[in-house]
PDB file of C-alpha atoms in Angstrom:
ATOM      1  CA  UNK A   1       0.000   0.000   0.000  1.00  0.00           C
ATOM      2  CA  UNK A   2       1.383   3.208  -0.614  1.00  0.00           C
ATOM      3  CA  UNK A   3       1.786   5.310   1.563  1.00  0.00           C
ATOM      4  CA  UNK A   4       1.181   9.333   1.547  1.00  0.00           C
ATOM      5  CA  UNK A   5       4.743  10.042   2.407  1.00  0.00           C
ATOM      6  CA  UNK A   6       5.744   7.966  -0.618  1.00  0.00           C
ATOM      7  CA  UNK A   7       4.274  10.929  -2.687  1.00  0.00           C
ATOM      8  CA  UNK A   8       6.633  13.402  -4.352  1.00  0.00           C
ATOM      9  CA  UNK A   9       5.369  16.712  -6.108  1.00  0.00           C
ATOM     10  CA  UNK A  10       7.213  16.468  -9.917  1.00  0.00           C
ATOM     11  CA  UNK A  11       7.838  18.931 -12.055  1.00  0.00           C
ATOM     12  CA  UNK A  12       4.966  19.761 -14.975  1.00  0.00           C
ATOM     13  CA  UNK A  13       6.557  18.373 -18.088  1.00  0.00           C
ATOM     14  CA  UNK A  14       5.689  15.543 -20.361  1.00  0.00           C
ATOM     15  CA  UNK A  15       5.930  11.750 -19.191  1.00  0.00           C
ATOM     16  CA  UNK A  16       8.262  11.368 -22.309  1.00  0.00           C
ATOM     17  CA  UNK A  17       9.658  13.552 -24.868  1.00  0.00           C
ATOM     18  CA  UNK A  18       8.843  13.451 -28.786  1.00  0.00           C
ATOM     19  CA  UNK A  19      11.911  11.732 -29.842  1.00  0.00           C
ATOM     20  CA  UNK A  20      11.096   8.764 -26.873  1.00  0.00           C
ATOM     21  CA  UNK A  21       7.584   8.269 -28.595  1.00  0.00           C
ATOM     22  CA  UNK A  22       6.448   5.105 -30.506  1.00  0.00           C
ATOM     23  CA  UNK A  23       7.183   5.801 -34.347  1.00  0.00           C
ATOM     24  CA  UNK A  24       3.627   5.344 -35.435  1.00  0.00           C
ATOM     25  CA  UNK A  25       2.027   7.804 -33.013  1.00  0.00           C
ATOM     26  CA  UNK A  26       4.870  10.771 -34.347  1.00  0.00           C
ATOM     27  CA  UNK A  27       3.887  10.324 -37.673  1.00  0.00           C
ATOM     28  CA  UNK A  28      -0.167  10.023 -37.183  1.00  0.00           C
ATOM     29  CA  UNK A  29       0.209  13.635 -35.077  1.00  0.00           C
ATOM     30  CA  UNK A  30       2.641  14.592 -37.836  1.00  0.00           C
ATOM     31  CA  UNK A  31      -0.250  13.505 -40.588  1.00  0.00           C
ATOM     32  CA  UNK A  32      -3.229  14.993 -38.063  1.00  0.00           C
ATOM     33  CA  UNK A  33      -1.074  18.626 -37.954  1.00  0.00           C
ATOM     34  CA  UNK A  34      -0.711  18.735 -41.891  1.00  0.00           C
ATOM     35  CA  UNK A  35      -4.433  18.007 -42.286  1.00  0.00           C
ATOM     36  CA  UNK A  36      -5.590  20.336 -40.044  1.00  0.00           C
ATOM     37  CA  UNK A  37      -3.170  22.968 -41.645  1.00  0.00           C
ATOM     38  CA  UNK A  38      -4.640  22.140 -45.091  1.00  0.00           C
ATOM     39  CA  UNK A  39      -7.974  22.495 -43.881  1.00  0.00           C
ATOM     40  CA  UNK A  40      -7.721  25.452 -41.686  1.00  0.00           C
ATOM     41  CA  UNK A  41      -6.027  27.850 -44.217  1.00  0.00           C
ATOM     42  CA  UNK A  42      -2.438  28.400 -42.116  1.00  0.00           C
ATOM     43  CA  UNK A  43      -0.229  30.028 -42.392  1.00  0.00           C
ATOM     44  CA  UNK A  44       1.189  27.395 -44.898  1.00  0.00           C
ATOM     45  CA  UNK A  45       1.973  28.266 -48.388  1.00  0.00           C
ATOM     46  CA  UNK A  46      -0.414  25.135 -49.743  1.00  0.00           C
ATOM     47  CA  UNK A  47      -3.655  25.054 -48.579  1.00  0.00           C
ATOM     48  CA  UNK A  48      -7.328  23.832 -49.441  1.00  0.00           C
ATOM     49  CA  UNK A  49      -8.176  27.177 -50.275  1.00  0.00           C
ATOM     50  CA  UNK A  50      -5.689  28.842 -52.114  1.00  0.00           C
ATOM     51  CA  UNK A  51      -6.018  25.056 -54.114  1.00  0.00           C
ATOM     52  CA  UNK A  52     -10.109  26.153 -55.183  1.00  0.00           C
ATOM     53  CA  UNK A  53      -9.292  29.994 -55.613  1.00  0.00           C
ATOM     54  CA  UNK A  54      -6.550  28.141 -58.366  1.00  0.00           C
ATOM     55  CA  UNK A  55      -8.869  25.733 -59.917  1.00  0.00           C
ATOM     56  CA  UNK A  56     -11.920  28.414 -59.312  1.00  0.00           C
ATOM     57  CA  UNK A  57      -9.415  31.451 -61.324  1.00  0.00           C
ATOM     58  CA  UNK A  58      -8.062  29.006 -64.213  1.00  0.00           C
ATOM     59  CA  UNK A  59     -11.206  27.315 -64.554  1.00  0.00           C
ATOM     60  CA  UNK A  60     -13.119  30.495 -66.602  1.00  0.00           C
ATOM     61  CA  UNK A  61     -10.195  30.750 -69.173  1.00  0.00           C
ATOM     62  CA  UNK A  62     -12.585  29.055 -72.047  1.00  0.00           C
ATOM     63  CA  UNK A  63     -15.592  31.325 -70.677  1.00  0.00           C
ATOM     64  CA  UNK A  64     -12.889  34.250 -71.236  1.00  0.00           C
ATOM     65  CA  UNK A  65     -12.280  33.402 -74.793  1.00  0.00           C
ATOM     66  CA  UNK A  66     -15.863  33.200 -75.679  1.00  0.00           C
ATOM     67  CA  UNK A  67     -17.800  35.807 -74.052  1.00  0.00           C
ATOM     68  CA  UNK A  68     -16.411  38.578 -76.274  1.00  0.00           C
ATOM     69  CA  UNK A  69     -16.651  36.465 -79.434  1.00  0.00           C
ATOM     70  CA  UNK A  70     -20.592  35.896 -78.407  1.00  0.00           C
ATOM     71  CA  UNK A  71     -21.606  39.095 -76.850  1.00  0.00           C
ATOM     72  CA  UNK A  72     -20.438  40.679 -80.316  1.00  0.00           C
ATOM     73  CA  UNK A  73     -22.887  38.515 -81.762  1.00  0.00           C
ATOM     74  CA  UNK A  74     -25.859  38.540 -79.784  1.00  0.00           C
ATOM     75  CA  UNK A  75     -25.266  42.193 -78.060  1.00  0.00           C
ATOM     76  CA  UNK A  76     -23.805  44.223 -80.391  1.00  0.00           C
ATOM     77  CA  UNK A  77     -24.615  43.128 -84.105  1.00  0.00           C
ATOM     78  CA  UNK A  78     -28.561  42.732 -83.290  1.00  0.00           C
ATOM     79  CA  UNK A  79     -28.940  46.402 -81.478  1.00  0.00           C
ATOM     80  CA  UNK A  80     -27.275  47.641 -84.975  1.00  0.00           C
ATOM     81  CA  UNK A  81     -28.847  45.334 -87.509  1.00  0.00           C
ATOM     82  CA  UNK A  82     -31.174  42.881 -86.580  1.00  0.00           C
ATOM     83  CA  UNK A  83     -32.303  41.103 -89.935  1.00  0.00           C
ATOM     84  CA  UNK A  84     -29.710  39.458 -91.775  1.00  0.00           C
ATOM     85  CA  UNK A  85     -26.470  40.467 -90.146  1.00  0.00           C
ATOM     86  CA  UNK A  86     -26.603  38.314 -86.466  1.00  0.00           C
ATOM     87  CA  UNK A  87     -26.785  34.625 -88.609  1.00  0.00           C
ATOM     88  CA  UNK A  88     -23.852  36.337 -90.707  1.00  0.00           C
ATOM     89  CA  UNK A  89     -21.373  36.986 -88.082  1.00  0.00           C
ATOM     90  CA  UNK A  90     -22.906  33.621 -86.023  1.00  0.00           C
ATOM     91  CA  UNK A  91     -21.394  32.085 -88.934  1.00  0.00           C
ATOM     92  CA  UNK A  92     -18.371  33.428 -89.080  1.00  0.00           C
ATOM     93  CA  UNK A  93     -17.909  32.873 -85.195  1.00  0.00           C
ATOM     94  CA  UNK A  94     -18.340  29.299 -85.848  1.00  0.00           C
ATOM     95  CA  UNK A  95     -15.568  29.069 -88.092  1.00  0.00           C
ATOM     96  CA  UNK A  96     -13.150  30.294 -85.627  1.00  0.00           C
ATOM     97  CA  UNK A  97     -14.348  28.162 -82.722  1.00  0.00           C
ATOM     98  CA  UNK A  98     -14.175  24.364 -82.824  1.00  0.00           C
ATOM     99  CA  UNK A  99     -17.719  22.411 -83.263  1.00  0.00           C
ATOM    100  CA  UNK A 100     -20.935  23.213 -81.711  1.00  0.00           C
ATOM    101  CA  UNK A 101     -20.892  20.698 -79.821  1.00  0.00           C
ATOM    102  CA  UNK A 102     -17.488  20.517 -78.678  1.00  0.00           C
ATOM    103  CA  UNK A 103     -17.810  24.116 -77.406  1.00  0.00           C
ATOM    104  CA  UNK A 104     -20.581  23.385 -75.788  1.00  0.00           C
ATOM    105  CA  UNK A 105     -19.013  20.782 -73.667  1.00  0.00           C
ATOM    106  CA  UNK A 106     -16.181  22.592 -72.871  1.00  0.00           C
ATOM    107  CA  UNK A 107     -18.433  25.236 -71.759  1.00  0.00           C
ATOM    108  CA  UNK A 108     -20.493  23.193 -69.582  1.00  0.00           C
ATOM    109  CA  UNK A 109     -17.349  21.713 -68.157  1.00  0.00           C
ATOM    110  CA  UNK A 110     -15.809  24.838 -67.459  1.00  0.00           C
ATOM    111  CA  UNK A 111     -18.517  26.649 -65.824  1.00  0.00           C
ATOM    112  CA  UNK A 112     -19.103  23.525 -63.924  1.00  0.00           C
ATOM    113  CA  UNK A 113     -15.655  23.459 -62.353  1.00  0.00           C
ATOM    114  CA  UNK A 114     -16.104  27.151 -61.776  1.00  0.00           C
ATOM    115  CA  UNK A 115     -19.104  27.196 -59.583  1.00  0.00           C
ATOM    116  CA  UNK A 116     -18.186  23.767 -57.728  1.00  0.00           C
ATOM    117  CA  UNK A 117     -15.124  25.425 -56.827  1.00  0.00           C
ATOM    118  CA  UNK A 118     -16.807  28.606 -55.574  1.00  0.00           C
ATOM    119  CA  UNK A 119     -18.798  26.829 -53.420  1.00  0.00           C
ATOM    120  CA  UNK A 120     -16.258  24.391 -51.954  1.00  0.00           C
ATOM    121  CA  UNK A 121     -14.956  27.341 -50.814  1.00  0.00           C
ATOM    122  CA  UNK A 122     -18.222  28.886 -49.456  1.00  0.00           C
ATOM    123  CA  UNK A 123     -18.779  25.844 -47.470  1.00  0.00           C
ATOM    124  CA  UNK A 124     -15.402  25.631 -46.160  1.00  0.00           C
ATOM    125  CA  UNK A 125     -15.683  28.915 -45.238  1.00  0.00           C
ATOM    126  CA  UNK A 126     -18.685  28.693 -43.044  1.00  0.00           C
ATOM    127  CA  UNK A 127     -17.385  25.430 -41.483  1.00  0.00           C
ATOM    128  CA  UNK A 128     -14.028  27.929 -40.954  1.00  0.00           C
ATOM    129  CA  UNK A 129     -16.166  30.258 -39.169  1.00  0.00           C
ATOM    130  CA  UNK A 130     -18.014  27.845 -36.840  1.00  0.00           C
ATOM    131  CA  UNK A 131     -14.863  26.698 -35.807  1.00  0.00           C
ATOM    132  CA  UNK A 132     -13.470  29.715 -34.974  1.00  0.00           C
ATOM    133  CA  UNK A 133     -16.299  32.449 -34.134  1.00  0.00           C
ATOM    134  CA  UNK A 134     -14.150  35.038 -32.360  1.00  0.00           C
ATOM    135  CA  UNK A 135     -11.904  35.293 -35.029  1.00  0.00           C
ATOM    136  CA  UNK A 136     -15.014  35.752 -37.651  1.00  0.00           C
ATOM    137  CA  UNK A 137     -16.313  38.713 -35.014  1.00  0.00           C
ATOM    138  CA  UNK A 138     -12.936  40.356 -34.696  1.00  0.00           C
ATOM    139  CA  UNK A 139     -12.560  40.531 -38.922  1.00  0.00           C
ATOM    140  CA  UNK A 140     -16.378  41.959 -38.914  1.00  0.00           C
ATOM    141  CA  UNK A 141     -15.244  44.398 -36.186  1.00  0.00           C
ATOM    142  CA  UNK A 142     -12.551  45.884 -38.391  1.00  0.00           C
ATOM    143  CA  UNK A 143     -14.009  45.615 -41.220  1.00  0.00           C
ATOM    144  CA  UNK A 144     -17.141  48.078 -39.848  1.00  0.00           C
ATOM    145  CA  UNK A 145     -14.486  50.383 -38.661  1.00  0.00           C
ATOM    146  CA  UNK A 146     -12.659  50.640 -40.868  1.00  0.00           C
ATOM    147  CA  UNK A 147     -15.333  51.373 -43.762  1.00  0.00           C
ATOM    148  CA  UNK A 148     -13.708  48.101 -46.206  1.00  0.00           C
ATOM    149  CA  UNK A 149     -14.960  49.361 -49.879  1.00  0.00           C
ATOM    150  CA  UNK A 150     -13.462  45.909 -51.022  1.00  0.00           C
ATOM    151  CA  UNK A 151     -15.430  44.213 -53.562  1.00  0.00           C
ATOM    152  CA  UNK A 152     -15.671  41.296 -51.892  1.00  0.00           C
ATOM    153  CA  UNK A 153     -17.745  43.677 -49.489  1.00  0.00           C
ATOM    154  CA  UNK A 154     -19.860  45.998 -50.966  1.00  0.00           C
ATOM    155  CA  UNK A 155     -19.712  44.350 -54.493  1.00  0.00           C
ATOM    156  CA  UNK A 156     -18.076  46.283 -57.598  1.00  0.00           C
ATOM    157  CA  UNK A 157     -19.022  49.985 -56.616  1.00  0.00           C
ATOM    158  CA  UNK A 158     -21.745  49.366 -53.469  1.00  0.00           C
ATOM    159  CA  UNK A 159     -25.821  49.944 -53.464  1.00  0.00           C
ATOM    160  CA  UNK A 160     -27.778  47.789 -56.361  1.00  0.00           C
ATOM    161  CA  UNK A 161     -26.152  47.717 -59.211  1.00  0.00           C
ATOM    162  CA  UNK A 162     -23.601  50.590 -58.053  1.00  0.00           C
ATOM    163  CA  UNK A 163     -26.261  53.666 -58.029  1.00  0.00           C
ATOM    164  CA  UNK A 164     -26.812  53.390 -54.407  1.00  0.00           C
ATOM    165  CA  UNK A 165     -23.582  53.523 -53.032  1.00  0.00           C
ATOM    166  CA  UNK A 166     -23.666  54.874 -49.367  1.00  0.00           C
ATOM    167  CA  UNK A 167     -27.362  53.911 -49.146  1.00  0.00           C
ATOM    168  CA  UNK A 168     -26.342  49.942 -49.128  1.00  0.00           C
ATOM    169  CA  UNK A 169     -23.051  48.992 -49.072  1.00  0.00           C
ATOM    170  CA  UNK A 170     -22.546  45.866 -47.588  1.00  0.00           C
ATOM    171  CA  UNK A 171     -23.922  42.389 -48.079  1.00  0.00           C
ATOM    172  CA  UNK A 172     -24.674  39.383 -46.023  1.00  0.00           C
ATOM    173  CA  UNK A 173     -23.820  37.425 -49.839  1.00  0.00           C
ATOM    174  CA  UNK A 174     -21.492  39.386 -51.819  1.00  0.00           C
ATOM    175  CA  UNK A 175     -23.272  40.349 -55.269  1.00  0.00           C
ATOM    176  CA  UNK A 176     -20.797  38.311 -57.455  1.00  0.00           C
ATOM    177  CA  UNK A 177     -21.875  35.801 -55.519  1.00  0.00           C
ATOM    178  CA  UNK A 178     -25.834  36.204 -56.255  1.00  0.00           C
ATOM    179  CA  UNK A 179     -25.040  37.135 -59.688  1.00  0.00           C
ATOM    180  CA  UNK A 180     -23.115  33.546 -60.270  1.00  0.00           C
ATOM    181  CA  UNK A 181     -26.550  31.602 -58.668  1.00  0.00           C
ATOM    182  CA  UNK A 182     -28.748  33.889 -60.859  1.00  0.00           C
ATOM    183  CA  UNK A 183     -26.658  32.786 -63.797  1.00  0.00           C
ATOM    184  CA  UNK A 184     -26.182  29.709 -63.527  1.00  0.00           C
ATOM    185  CA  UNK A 185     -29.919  29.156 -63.257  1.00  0.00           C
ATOM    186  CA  UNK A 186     -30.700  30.967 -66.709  1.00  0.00           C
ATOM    187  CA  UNK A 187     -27.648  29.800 -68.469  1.00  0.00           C
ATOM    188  CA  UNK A 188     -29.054  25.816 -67.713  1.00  0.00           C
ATOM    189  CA  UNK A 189     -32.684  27.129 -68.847  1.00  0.00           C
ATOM    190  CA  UNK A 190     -30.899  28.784 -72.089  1.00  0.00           C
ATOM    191  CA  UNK A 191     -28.730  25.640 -72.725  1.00  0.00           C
ATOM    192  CA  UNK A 192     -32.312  23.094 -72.521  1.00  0.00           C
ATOM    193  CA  UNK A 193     -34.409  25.822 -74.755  1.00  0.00           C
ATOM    194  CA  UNK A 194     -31.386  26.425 -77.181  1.00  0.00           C
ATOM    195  CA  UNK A 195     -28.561  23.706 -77.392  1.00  0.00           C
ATOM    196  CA  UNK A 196     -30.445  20.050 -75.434  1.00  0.00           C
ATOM    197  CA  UNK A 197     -33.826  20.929 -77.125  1.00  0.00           C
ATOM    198  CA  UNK A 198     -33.030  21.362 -81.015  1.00  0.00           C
ATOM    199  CA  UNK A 199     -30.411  18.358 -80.681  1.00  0.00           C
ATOM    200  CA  UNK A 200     -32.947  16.036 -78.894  1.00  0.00           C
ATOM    201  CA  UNK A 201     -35.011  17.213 -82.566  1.00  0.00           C
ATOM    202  CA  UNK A 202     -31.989  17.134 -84.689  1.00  0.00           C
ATOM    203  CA  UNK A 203     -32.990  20.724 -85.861  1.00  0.00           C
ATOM    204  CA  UNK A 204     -29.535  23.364 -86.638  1.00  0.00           C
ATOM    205  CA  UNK A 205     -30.928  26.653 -85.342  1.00  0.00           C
ATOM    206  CA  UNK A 206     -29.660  30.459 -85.712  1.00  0.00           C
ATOM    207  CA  UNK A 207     -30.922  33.460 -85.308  1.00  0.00           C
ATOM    208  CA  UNK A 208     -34.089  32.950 -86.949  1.00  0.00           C
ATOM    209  CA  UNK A 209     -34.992  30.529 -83.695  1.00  0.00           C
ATOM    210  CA  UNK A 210     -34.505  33.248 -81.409  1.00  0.00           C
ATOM    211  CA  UNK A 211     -36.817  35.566 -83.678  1.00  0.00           C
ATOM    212  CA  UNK A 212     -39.368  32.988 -83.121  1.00  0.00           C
ATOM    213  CA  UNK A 213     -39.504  32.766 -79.894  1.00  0.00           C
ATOM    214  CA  UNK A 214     -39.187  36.695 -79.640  1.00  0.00           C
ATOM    215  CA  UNK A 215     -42.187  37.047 -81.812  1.00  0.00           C
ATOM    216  CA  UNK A 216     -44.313  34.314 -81.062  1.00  0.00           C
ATOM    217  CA  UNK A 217     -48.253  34.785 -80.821  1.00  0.00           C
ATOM    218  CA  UNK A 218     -48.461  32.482 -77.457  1.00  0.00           C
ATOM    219  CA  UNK A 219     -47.471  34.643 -74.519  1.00  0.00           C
ATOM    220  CA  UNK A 220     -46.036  31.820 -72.451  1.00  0.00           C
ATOM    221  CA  UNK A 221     -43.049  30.869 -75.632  1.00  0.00           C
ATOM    222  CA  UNK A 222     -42.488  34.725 -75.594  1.00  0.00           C
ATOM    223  CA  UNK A 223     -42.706  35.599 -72.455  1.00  0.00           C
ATOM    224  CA  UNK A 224     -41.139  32.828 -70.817  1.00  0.00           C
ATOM    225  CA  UNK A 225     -39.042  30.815 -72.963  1.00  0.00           C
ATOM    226  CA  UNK A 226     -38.046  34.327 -74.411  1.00  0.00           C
ATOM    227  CA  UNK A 227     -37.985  37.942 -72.933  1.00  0.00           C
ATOM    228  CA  UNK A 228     -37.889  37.030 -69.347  1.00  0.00           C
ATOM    229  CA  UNK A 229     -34.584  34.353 -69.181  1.00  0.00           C
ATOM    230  CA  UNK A 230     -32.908  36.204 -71.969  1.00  0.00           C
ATOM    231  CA  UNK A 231     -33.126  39.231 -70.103  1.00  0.00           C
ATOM    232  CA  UNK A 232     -31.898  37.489 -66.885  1.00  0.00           C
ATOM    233  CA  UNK A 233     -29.011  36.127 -68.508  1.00  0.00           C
ATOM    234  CA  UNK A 234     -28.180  39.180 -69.955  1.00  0.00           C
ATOM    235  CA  UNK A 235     -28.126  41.402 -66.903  1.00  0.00           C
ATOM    236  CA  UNK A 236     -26.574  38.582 -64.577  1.00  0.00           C
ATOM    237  CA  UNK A 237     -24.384  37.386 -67.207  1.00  0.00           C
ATOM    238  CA  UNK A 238     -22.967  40.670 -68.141  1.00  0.00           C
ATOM    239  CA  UNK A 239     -22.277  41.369 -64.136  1.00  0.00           C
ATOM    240  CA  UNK A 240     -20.928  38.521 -63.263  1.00  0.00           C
ATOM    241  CA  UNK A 241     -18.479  38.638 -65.756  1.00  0.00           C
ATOM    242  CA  UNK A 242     -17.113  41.757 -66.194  1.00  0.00           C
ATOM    243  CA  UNK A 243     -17.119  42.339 -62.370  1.00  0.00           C
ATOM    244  CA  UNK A 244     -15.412  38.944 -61.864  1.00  0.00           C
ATOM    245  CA  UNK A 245     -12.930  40.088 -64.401  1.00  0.00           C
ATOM    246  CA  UNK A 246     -12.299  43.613 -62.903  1.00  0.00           C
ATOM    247  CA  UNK A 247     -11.704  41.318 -59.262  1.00  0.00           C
ATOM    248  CA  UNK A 248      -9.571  38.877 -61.577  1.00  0.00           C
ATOM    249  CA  UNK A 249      -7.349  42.156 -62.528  1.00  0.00           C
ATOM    250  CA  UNK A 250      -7.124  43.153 -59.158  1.00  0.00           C
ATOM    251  CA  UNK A 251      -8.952  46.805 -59.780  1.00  0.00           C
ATOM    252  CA  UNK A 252      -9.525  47.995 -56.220  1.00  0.00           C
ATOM    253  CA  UNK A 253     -10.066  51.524 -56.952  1.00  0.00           C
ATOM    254  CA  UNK A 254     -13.317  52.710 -56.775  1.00  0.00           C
ATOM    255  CA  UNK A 255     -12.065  55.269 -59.340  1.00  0.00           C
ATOM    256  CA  UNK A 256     -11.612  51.939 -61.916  1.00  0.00           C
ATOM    257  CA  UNK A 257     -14.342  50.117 -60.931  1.00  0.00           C
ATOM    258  CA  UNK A 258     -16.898  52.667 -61.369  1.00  0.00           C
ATOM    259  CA  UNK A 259     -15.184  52.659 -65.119  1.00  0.00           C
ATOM    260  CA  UNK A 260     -16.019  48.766 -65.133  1.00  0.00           C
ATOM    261  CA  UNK A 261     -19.726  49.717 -63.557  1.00  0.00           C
ATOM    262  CA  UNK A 262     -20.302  52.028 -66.600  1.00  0.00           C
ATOM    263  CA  UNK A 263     -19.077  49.427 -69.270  1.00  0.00           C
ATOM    264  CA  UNK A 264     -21.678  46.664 -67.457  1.00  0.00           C
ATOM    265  CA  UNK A 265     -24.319  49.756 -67.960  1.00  0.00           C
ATOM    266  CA  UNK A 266     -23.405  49.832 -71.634  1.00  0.00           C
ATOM    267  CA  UNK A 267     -23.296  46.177 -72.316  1.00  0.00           C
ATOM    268  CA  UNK A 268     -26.473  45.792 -70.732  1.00  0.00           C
ATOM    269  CA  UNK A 269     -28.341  48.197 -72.620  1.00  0.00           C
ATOM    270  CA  UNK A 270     -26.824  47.144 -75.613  1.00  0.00           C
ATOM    271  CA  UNK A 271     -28.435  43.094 -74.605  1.00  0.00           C
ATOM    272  CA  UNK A 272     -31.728  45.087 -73.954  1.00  0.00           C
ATOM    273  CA  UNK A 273     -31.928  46.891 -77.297  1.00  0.00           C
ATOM    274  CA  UNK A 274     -30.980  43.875 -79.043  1.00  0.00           C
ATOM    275  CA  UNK A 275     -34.121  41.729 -77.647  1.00  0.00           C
ATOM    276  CA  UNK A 276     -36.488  44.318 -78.812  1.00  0.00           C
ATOM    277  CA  UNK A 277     -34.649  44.849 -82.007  1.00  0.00           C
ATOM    278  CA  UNK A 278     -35.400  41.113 -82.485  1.00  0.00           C
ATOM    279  CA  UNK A 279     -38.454  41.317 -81.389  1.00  0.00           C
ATOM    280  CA  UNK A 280     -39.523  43.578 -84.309  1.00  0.00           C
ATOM    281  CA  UNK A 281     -37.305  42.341 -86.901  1.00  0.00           C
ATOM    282  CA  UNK A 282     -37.920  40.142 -90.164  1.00  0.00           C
ATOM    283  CA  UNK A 283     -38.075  36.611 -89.367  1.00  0.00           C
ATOM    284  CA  UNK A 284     -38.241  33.261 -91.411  1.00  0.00           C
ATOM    285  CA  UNK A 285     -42.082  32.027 -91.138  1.00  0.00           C
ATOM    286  CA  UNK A 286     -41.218  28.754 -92.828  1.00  0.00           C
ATOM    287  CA  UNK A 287     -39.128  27.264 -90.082  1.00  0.00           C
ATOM    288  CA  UNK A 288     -41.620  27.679 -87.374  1.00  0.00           C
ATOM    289  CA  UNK A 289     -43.201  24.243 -87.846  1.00  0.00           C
ATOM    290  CA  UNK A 290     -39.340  23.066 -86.987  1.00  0.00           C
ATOM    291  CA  UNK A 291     -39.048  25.209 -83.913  1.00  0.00           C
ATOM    292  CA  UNK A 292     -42.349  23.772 -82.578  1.00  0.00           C
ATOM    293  CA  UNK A 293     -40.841  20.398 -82.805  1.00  0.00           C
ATOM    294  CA  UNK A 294     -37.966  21.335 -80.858  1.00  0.00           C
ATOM    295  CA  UNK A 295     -40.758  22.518 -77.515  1.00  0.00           C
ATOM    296  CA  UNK A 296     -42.473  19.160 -78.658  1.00  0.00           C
ATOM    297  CA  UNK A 297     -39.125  16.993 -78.263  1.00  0.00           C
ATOM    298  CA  UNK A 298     -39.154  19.212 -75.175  1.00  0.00           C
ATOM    299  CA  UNK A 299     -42.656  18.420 -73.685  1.00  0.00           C
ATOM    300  CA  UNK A 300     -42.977  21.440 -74.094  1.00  0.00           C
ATOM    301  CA  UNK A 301     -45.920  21.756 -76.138  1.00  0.00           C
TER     302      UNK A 301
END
């Protein structure tokens, strides 16, 4: 029995030191530490994060490459001459990109990759946060204080669509965020009405499709298959892009980004005047009984 005399006070230091422990038990803390540094966006160089911002930046490079090729096309061209001209420059656009199909895919893929990146790192970022709340209340502390205009913030000049600045600033979702939902939603709803829907009919479309719809007698093919998501995914689109690419460029100036703010003005009321140009303009009446098969192959006729 032992006895209370027996009892020394030690000092407070470990029972044994690292280099005395069993192999196996170093090297699963050693694999436990880099894990949790990977995760927990250290200090360390290499990190989950900076891995999606990578994949997230690199991923719209195809997206890059086309957007100014089709906004030419379906912004520009129509607003200035909406009868014959769009399916004349669509043409030529498809000479200089690979097939319709292949462009398509690569498209898909891309934008895929894009916005499963993004929210990776949304949802690692609220896990982040649960884990540490002080440090999420000290970064909202500064950032109140010290009146962040970041984009990331208050979104490419602050207020709704950057005519309300010091009314609205800041955002519990940051705008480009929004703006990527919104447009991801019409861009799926544009790919089934214009690319899934005339293949499942084996119908080539142009511009004379998008007349049709446009013009239609039956309110619910123009209004909306037509006007309503080709407006949305002109007005998200053109944000989401051009204000991702100012952030890609690293513009923090309000002074710049203001200049990017007026260009999304102009592109977007270039996409407006274009839809009503094509609303008005001359169409083909003899391939309507094609485009009804295509919202037939649909179901949606």
């Amino acid at each position: 029995m032992i006895q209370q005399s027996d009892l020394k006070e030690v000092s407070p230091q470990p029972i044994a030191n690292e280099g005395e422990l069993p192999d196996d038990i170093v090297k699963d803390n050693s694999k436990k530490k880099k894990w949790l540094d990977f995760m927990q966006f250290s200090n360390s160089q290499i990190n989950i994060f900076t891995v999606l911002r990578y994949v997230q930046k690199t991923s719209v490079y195809p997206l890059a490459v086309y957007f100014p090729l089709h906004s030419i096309n379906t912004f520009i061209v129509p607003a200035i001459s909406p009868n014959y001209t769009p399916n004349e420059v669509l043409m030529m656009v498809r000479e200089v990109l690979p097939s319709p199909e292949l462009t398509t895919k690569m498209l898909v893929m891309s934008a895929l990759v894009h916005t499963g990146s993004g929210f990776l790192i949304r949802v690692l970022n609220l896990w982040r946060n649960r884990k540490h709340p002080k440090q999420e209340n000290t970064e909202t502390f500064i950032h109140e204080n010290s009146q962040d205009n970041s984009q990331k913030t208050i979104g490419l000049v602050g207020g709704v669509s950057g005519f309300l600045l010091g009314l609205k600033k800041r955002f519990s979702i940051p705008p480009q965020v929004v703006s990527g939902y919104v447009l991801n939603t019409a861009l799926a709803f544009h790919l089934l009405i214009m690319k899934f829907g005339p293949s499942l009919a084996n119908i080539d479309i142009d511009f004379g499709y998008v007349k049709w719809i446009l013009q239609n007698n039956e309110k619910t093919t123009k209004w909306v298959f037509g006007i309503v998501p080709l407006a949305t995914l002109i007005t998200s689109g053109t944000y989401h892009i051009l204000a991702g690419s100012c952030q890609y460029l690293n513009f923090k100036s309000l002074s710049s980004r203001r200049k990017w703010s007026d260009l999304i003005t102009i592109m977007t009321v270039f996409g407006g005047v274009s839809l009503i140009r094509l609303s008005t303009a001359t169409s083909d009446i003899f391939g309507s009984r094609n485009y009804n098969a295509i919202f037939s192959a649909l179901h949606l006729k």
